Amino acid sequence: MAGVKSEDGADDTVLFTTEGHTGVITLNRPRALNALTHPMVLRITEALAAWEHDPAVVQVLIRGAGERGLCAGGDIRAIHDDAKAGGRASEDFWRDEYRLNARIARYPKPYVALMDGIVMGGGVGLSAHGSVRVVTERSRVAMPETGIGFVPDVGGTHLLARAPGELGTHLALTGAAVGAADAQLCGLADHFVPAARLQELTAALAGAPAHRVLPQFAEPPAPGELAGWRPWIDRCHAADTVEEIVERLLDEADPAAKEAAGTILAKSPTSLKVTLAALRRARGLGSLERVLEEEFRVSCHALRSPDLVEGVRAQVVDKDRDPRWSPPELAEVTDAEVERFFAPLGGARELRLP
């Protein structure tokens, strides 16, 4: 399948090729860390639909151009501008993006994601719902939304809610990036392959199915950190409120726990409380589709929250790393304000997935 030109006539931002029996998707915005745009989402969806019914394609592989990462997430500068202008473009983007996430999770053919380098936010949505997820020693996997006044989406609350113990809560609140071993421990990845062998792996996949190829390449990753931190992570993050989680972390003897408390306190108080509520609700919703529908509501409400605009301004636009959250303290975020993020959108605005 030939590369599809972007709408503005610029160079392709996502490329499609067929290598042997494998359909290959290459995110092609390396200077932007392959950040995802709405046209890219639509073209990937179109390609997956075509390959699903093409008997010559037995599996799909997704990778990122360049060596810095698969995908750093959605184009948050565009989301910032849309939120600032009071627009609806971000809602349209998320609607199609979340549909794509659900399609990936239910794809009837093997979907191999090369999660090399930075894989964050929307990049997790493109990869961690796949059936074959490969990480390398360069992988840095994260859902860092609380740091920009947003909430984990793209099915992130579904994935993190299913991680062992309270590891998912820890990752969601801190926004911490994890390496290969910890990504596997949290259920975000399946196989470790050294980055130097990815090209060889891709070539092998052109001639054989993933389940035959991966055993020849997969190795044990270097040890991670989270397994050793499980005792205090589970103790602290089992609390009912963010305030109590922080208090418990500060009471721990391990310096890593105290550091986690400091990291959490730098995030948007509103985002933290909504994120904790979203994770707990995701555990009861069951299917990815029901979680995505709820995440869509949360995202749309977050678009009208001052913290999203302020968070992106501080981290991406002005880069002063000094966001002024509103409200600035956890104690000032009421239960009613948190609940507002889960309110139905009504009518045609709702996301409805089969």
GROMACS .gro file of C-alpha atoms in nm:
model
  354
    1MET     CA    1   0.000   0.000   0.000
    2ALA     CA    2   0.156   0.326  -0.110
    3GLY     CA    3   0.229   0.612   0.127
    4VAL     CA    4  -0.057   0.857   0.154
    5LYS     CA    5   0.021   1.225   0.114
    6SER     CA    6  -0.068   1.454   0.400
    7GLU     CA    7  -0.357   1.693   0.350
    8ASP     CA    8  -0.136   1.998   0.311
    9GLY     CA    9   0.077   1.831   0.044
   10ALA     CA   10   0.383   1.805   0.267
   11ASP     CA   11   0.602   1.496   0.298
   12ASP     CA   12   0.428   1.186   0.422
   13THR     CA   13   0.377   1.181   0.799
   14VAL     CA   14   0.289   0.810   0.800
   15LEU     CA   15   0.407   0.555   0.545
   16PHE     CA   16   0.257   0.222   0.446
   17THR     CA   17   0.444  -0.060   0.276
   18THR     CA   18   0.404  -0.434   0.240
   19GLU     CA   19   0.715  -0.637   0.312
   20GLY     CA   20   0.652  -1.000   0.229
   21HIS     CA   21   0.339  -1.096   0.422
   22THR     CA   22   0.366  -0.805   0.666
   23GLY     CA   23   0.191  -0.471   0.635
   24VAL     CA   24   0.429  -0.208   0.776
   25ILE     CA   25   0.322   0.126   0.925
   26THR     CA   26   0.600   0.381   0.976
   27LEU     CA   27   0.523   0.697   1.173
   28ASN     CA   28   0.730   0.952   0.984
   29ARG     CA   29   0.766   1.270   1.188
   30PRO     CA   30   1.105   1.201   1.348
   31ARG     CA   31   1.180   1.565   1.429
   32ALA     CA   32   0.851   1.581   1.625
   33LEU     CA   33   0.920   1.242   1.790
   34ASN     CA   34   0.655   1.102   1.554
   35ALA     CA   35   0.378   1.288   1.738
   36LEU     CA   36   0.036   1.179   1.621
   37THR     CA   37  -0.196   1.406   1.422
   38HIS     CA   38  -0.558   1.356   1.318
   39PRO     CA   39  -0.474   1.287   0.950
   40MET     CA   40  -0.225   1.021   1.064
   41VAL     CA   41  -0.492   0.851   1.274
   42LEU     CA   42  -0.732   0.843   0.981
   43ARG     CA   43  -0.473   0.698   0.741
   44ILE     CA   44  -0.365   0.428   0.988
   45THR     CA   45  -0.731   0.334   1.038
   46GLU     CA   46  -0.780   0.311   0.663
   47ALA     CA   47  -0.472   0.091   0.621
   48LEU     CA   48  -0.574  -0.147   0.901
   49ALA     CA   49  -0.920  -0.183   0.750
   50ALA     CA   50  -0.773  -0.268   0.410
   51TRP     CA   51  -0.516  -0.514   0.546
   52GLU     CA   52  -0.774  -0.686   0.766
   53HIS     CA   53  -0.944  -0.819   0.454
   54ASP     CA   54  -0.630  -0.873   0.243
   55PRO     CA   55  -0.531  -1.243   0.249
   56ALA     CA   56  -0.178  -1.151   0.135
   57VAL     CA   57  -0.120  -0.965   0.464
   58VAL     CA   58  -0.086  -1.204   0.758
   59GLN     CA   59   0.032  -0.952   1.019
   60VAL     CA   60   0.093  -0.581   1.076
   61LEU     CA   61   0.400  -0.406   1.214
   62ILE     CA   62   0.414  -0.048   1.344
   63ARG     CA   63   0.739   0.143   1.400
   64GLY     CA   64   0.866   0.498   1.425
   65ALA     CA   65   1.107   0.672   1.190
   66GLY     CA   66   1.439   0.777   1.339
   67GLU     CA   67   1.601   0.639   1.653
   68ARG     CA   68   1.441   0.858   1.921
   69GLY     CA   69   1.111   0.682   1.964
   70LEU     CA   70   0.798   0.519   1.828
   71CYS     CA   71   0.571   0.809   1.921
   72ALA     CA   72   0.578   1.079   2.190
   73GLY     CA   73   0.197   1.107   2.189
   74GLY     CA   74  -0.059   1.335   2.032
   75ASP     CA   75   0.030   1.677   1.898
   76ILE     CA   76  -0.030   1.856   2.228
   77ARG     CA   77   0.058   2.197   2.093
   78ALA     CA   78  -0.236   2.165   1.853
   79ILE     CA   79  -0.458   2.052   2.142
   80HIS     CA   80  -0.338   2.352   2.346
   81ASP     CA   81  -0.426   2.592   2.065
   82ASP     CA   82  -0.767   2.431   2.017
   83ALA     CA   83  -0.844   2.444   2.390
   84LYS     CA   84  -0.734   2.806   2.409
   85ALA     CA   85  -0.962   2.894   2.119
   86GLY     CA   86  -1.257   2.699   2.261
   87GLY     CA   87  -1.266   2.475   1.952
   88ARG     CA   88  -1.381   2.119   1.894
   89ALA     CA   89  -1.097   1.988   1.674
   90SER     CA   90  -0.948   1.794   1.965
   91GLU     CA   91  -1.278   1.618   2.029
   92ASP     CA   92  -1.287   1.506   1.666
   93PHE     CA   93  -0.926   1.387   1.691
   94TRP     CA   94  -0.985   1.191   2.012
   95ARG     CA   95  -1.302   1.032   1.876
   96ASP     CA   96  -1.112   0.882   1.583
   97GLU     CA   97  -0.800   0.809   1.789
   98TYR     CA   98  -0.991   0.612   2.052
   99ARG     CA   99  -1.176   0.420   1.782
  100LEU     CA  100  -0.834   0.330   1.641
  101ASN     CA  101  -0.714   0.216   1.984
  102ALA     CA  102  -1.014  -0.016   2.010
  103ARG     CA  103  -0.954  -0.148   1.657
  104ILE     CA  104  -0.591  -0.228   1.743
  105ALA     CA  105  -0.695  -0.418   2.055
  106ARG     CA  106  -0.944  -0.632   1.859
  107TYR     CA  107  -0.740  -0.665   1.538
  108PRO     CA  108  -0.785  -1.019   1.401
  109LYS     CA  109  -0.426  -1.047   1.276
  110PRO     CA  110  -0.103  -1.020   1.476
  111TYR     CA  111  -0.022  -0.654   1.540
  112VAL     CA  112   0.347  -0.612   1.617
  113ALA     CA  113   0.453  -0.284   1.782
  114LEU     CA  114   0.821  -0.190   1.798
  115MET     CA  115   0.821   0.019   2.116
  116ASP     CA  116   1.177   0.144   2.077
  117GLY     CA  117   1.278   0.475   2.237
  118ILE     CA  118   1.011   0.715   2.361
  119VAL     CA  119   0.659   0.570   2.374
  120MET     CA  120   0.424   0.805   2.555
  121GLY     CA  121   0.055   0.896   2.564
  122GLY     CA  122  -0.089   0.839   2.219
  123GLY     CA  123   0.216   0.626   2.138
  124VAL     CA  124   0.109   0.385   2.412
  125GLY     CA  125  -0.237   0.376   2.255
  126LEU     CA  126  -0.087   0.276   1.919
  127SER     CA  127   0.129   0.001   2.067
  128ALA     CA  128   0.033  -0.136   2.407
  129HIS     CA  129  -0.311  -0.253   2.287
  130GLY     CA  130  -0.141  -0.466   2.021
  131SER     CA  131  -0.100  -0.843   2.042
  132VAL     CA  132   0.283  -0.846   2.007
  133ARG     CA  133   0.466  -0.564   2.189
  134VAL     CA  134   0.844  -0.538   2.162
  135VAL     CA  135   1.060  -0.316   2.384
  136THR     CA  136   1.434  -0.244   2.372
  137GLU     CA  137   1.699  -0.111   2.608
  138ARG     CA  138   1.611   0.236   2.476
  139SER     CA  139   1.239   0.212   2.556
  140ARG     CA  140   1.088   0.477   2.782
  141VAL     CA  141   0.717   0.404   2.822
  142ALA     CA  142   0.492   0.651   3.004
  143MET     CA  143   0.152   0.808   3.046
  144PRO     CA  144   0.271   1.156   3.160
  145GLU     CA  145  -0.058   1.344   3.128
  146THR     CA  146  -0.087   1.471   3.487
  147GLY     CA  147   0.216   1.691   3.419
  148ILE     CA  148   0.030   1.886   3.148
  149GLY     CA  149  -0.303   1.920   3.328
  150PHE     CA  150  -0.458   1.626   3.145
  151VAL     CA  151  -0.561   1.269   3.234
  152PRO     CA  152  -0.434   0.936   3.093
  153ASP     CA  153  -0.639   0.847   2.787
  154VAL     CA  154  -0.611   0.625   2.473
  155GLY     CA  155  -0.713   0.333   2.695
  156GLY     CA  156  -0.429   0.414   2.935
  157THR     CA  157  -0.649   0.392   3.243
  158HIS     CA  158  -0.761   0.046   3.124
  159LEU     CA  159  -0.400  -0.071   3.085
  160LEU     CA  160  -0.275   0.080   3.411
  161ALA     CA  161  -0.575  -0.042   3.612
  162ARG     CA  162  -0.481  -0.398   3.511
  163ALA     CA  163  -0.114  -0.369   3.615
  164PRO     CA  164  -0.012  -0.577   3.920
  165GLY     CA  165  -0.101  -0.429   4.257
  166GLU     CA  166  -0.087  -0.051   4.253
  167LEU     CA  167   0.191  -0.017   3.993
  168GLY     CA  168  -0.052   0.141   3.749
  169THR     CA  169  -0.162   0.399   4.004
  170HIS     CA  170   0.202   0.489   4.069
  171LEU     CA  171   0.275   0.533   3.698
  172ALA     CA  172  -0.044   0.731   3.633
  173LEU     CA  173   0.003   0.979   3.918
  174THR     CA  174   0.379   1.031   3.881
  175GLY     CA  175   0.382   1.012   3.501
  176ALA     CA  176   0.707   0.817   3.538
  177ALA     CA  177   0.867   0.661   3.231
  178VAL     CA  178   0.969   0.296   3.264
  179GLY     CA  179   1.219   0.081   3.080
  180ALA     CA  180   1.182  -0.260   2.923
  181ALA     CA  181   1.164  -0.484   3.231
  182ASP     CA  182   0.918  -0.259   3.411
  183ALA     CA  183   0.702  -0.223   3.099
  184GLN     CA  184   0.682  -0.603   3.087
  185LEU     CA  185   0.606  -0.624   3.459
  186CYS     CA  186   0.319  -0.374   3.420
  187GLY     CA  187   0.170  -0.562   3.124
  188LEU     CA  188   0.258  -0.291   2.871
  189ALA     CA  189   0.501  -0.506   2.670
  190ASP     CA  190   0.569  -0.873   2.588
  191HIS     CA  191   0.919  -0.917   2.449
  192PHE     CA  192   1.262  -0.757   2.485
  193VAL     CA  193   1.479  -0.737   2.173
  194PRO     CA  194   1.805  -0.538   2.159
  195ALA     CA  195   1.767  -0.223   1.948
  196ALA     CA  196   2.057  -0.332   1.727
  197ARG     CA  197   1.851  -0.632   1.612
  198LEU     CA  198   1.528  -0.452   1.520
  199GLN     CA  199   1.618  -0.422   1.153
  200GLU     CA  200   1.698  -0.794   1.142
  201LEU     CA  201   1.372  -0.869   1.325
  202THR     CA  202   1.172  -0.663   1.075
  203ALA     CA  203   1.333  -0.848   0.784
  204ALA     CA  204   1.255  -1.184   0.944
  205LEU     CA  205   0.892  -1.085   0.996
  206ALA     CA  206   0.858  -1.032   0.622
  207GLY     CA  207   0.898  -1.406   0.573
  208ALA     CA  208   0.739  -1.567   0.878
  209PRO     CA  209   0.468  -1.504   1.139
  210ALA     CA  210   0.557  -1.326   1.461
  211HIS     CA  211   0.506  -1.627   1.688
  212ARG     CA  212   0.778  -1.815   1.497
  213VAL     CA  213   1.016  -1.522   1.463
  214LEU     CA  214   1.016  -1.367   1.814
  215PRO     CA  215   1.171  -1.664   1.999
  216GLN     CA  216   1.483  -1.621   1.783
  217PHE     CA  217   1.526  -1.260   1.893
  218ALA     CA  218   1.376  -1.220   2.240
  219GLU     CA  219   1.608  -1.198   2.543
  220PRO     CA  220   1.564  -1.122   2.912
  221PRO     CA  221   1.586  -0.746   2.975
  222ALA     CA  222   1.810  -0.582   3.232
  223PRO     CA  223   1.642  -0.568   3.575
  224GLY     CA  224   1.399  -0.283   3.639
  225GLU     CA  225   1.315  -0.086   3.952
  226LEU     CA  226   0.947  -0.144   4.016
  227ALA     CA  227   0.966  -0.503   4.140
  228GLY     CA  228   1.184  -0.392   4.431
  229TRP     CA  229   0.954  -0.099   4.504
  230ARG     CA  230   0.632  -0.305   4.504
  231PRO     CA  231   0.594  -0.316   4.884
  232TRP     CA  232   0.579   0.061   4.935
  233ILE     CA  233   0.405   0.127   4.604
  234ASP     CA  234   0.123  -0.110   4.697
  235ARG     CA  235   0.099   0.020   5.054
  236CYS     CA  236   0.090   0.386   4.962
  237HIS     CA  237  -0.113   0.388   4.644
  238ALA     CA  238  -0.391   0.174   4.788
  239ALA     CA  239  -0.513   0.483   4.976
  240ASP     CA  240  -0.850   0.632   4.883
  241THR     CA  241  -0.729   0.986   4.815
  242VAL     CA  242  -0.430   1.151   4.652
  243GLU     CA  243  -0.364   1.341   4.972
  244GLU     CA  244  -0.337   1.018   5.170
  245ILE     CA  245  -0.118   0.859   4.902
  246VAL     CA  246   0.124   1.152   4.932
  247GLU     CA  247   0.121   1.133   5.312
  248ARG     CA  248   0.199   0.760   5.305
  249LEU     CA  249   0.481   0.813   5.055
  250LEU     CA  250   0.638   1.080   5.272
  251ASP     CA  251   0.622   0.846   5.572
  252GLU     CA  252   0.817   0.572   5.392
  253ALA     CA  253   1.186   0.520   5.466
  254ASP     CA  254   1.281   0.455   5.102
  255PRO     CA  255   1.409   0.777   4.937
  256ALA     CA  256   1.240   0.667   4.614
  257ALA     CA  257   0.901   0.688   4.786
  258LYS     CA  258   0.970   1.041   4.909
  259GLU     CA  259   1.085   1.135   4.559
  260ALA     CA  260   0.760   0.997   4.418
  261ALA     CA  261   0.566   1.219   4.661
  262GLY     CA  262   0.754   1.525   4.539
  263THR     CA  263   0.692   1.428   4.178
  264ILE     CA  264   0.319   1.391   4.240
  265LEU     CA  265   0.295   1.725   4.420
  266ALA     CA  266   0.437   1.902   4.113
  267LYS     CA  267   0.149   1.779   3.895
  268SER     CA  268  -0.193   1.936   3.838
  269PRO     CA  269  -0.399   1.878   4.154
  270THR     CA  270  -0.717   1.849   3.950
  271SER     CA  271  -0.560   1.606   3.705
  272LEU     CA  272  -0.428   1.392   3.990
  273LYS     CA  273  -0.767   1.356   4.154
  274VAL     CA  274  -0.948   1.290   3.826
  275THR     CA  275  -0.681   1.037   3.728
  276LEU     CA  276  -0.714   0.843   4.052
  277ALA     CA  277  -1.093   0.837   4.011
  278ALA     CA  278  -1.061   0.728   3.647
  279LEU     CA  279  -0.829   0.440   3.737
  280ARG     CA  280  -1.058   0.312   4.010
  281ARG     CA  281  -1.359   0.339   3.780
  282ALA     CA  282  -1.174   0.162   3.498
  283ARG     CA  283  -1.130  -0.144   3.719
  284GLY     CA  284  -1.506  -0.179   3.737
  285LEU     CA  285  -1.588  -0.098   3.375
  286GLY     CA  286  -1.432  -0.415   3.238
  287SER     CA  287  -1.385  -0.385   2.864
  288LEU     CA  288  -1.149  -0.145   2.687
  289GLU     CA  289  -1.441  -0.004   2.490
  290ARG     CA  290  -1.633   0.104   2.799
  291VAL     CA  291  -1.317   0.264   2.940
  292LEU     CA  292  -1.247   0.451   2.616
  293GLU     CA  293  -1.601   0.587   2.617
  294GLU     CA  294  -1.548   0.721   2.967
  295GLU     CA  295  -1.202   0.855   2.886
  296PHE     CA  296  -1.358   1.047   2.597
  297ARG     CA  297  -1.591   1.224   2.838
  298VAL     CA  298  -1.302   1.305   3.069
  299SER     CA  299  -1.086   1.434   2.784
  300CYS     CA  300  -1.361   1.657   2.650
  301HIS     CA  301  -1.421   1.808   2.993
  302ALA     CA  302  -1.045   1.850   3.043
  303LEU     CA  303  -1.034   2.051   2.720
  304ARG     CA  304  -1.235   2.320   2.904
  305SER     CA  305  -1.020   2.303   3.216
  306PRO     CA  306  -0.764   2.582   3.267
  307ASP     CA  307  -0.494   2.335   3.371
  308LEU     CA  308  -0.461   2.177   3.026
  309VAL     CA  309  -0.382   2.506   2.856
  310GLU     CA  310  -0.153   2.609   3.142
  311GLY     CA  311   0.025   2.275   3.159
  312VAL     CA  312   0.106   2.265   2.787
  313ARG     CA  313   0.211   2.630   2.799
  314ALA     CA  314   0.459   2.560   3.079
  315GLN     CA  315   0.600   2.236   2.940
  316VAL     CA  316   0.586   2.283   2.562
  317VAL     CA  317   0.507   2.639   2.454
  318ASP     CA  318   0.702   2.867   2.690
  319LYS     CA  319   0.903   2.581   2.845
  320ASP     CA  320   0.943   2.764   3.176
  321ARG     CA  321   0.846   2.440   3.360
  322ASP     CA  322   0.653   2.653   3.610
  323PRO     CA  323   0.281   2.580   3.566
  324ARG     CA  324   0.034   2.777   3.777
  325TRP     CA  325  -0.234   2.521   3.848
  326SER     CA  326  -0.592   2.625   3.923
  327PRO     CA  327  -0.663   2.541   4.198
  328PRO     CA  328  -0.302   2.509   4.315
  329GLU     CA  329  -0.357   2.269   4.606
  330LEU     CA  330  -0.504   1.919   4.630
  331ALA     CA  331  -0.727   2.018   4.922
  332GLU     CA  332  -0.898   2.279   4.703
  333VAL     CA  333  -1.015   2.024   4.443
  334THR     CA  334  -1.362   1.916   4.555
  335ASP     CA  335  -1.533   1.583   4.493
  336ALA     CA  336  -1.797   1.768   4.292
  337GLU     CA  337  -1.530   1.914   4.064
  338VAL     CA  338  -1.383   1.568   4.006
  339GLU     CA  339  -1.726   1.423   3.931
  340ARG     CA  340  -1.785   1.693   3.671
  341PHE     CA  341  -1.521   1.533   3.448
  342PHE     CA  342  -1.728   1.214   3.426
  343ALA     CA  343  -2.058   1.384   3.343
  344PRO     CA  344  -2.230   1.263   3.024
  345LEU     CA  345  -2.170   1.479   2.718
  346GLY     CA  346  -2.517   1.405   2.584
  347GLY     CA  347  -2.651   1.293   2.250
  348ALA     CA  348  -2.426   1.275   1.946
  349ARG     CA  349  -2.122   1.405   2.135
  350GLU     CA  350  -2.082   1.075   2.320
  351LEU     CA  351  -1.830   0.821   2.194
  352ARG     CA  352  -2.004   0.488   2.138
  353LEU     CA  353  -1.799   0.180   2.059
  354PRO     CA  354  -1.939  -0.162   1.970
   0.00000   0.00000   0.00000
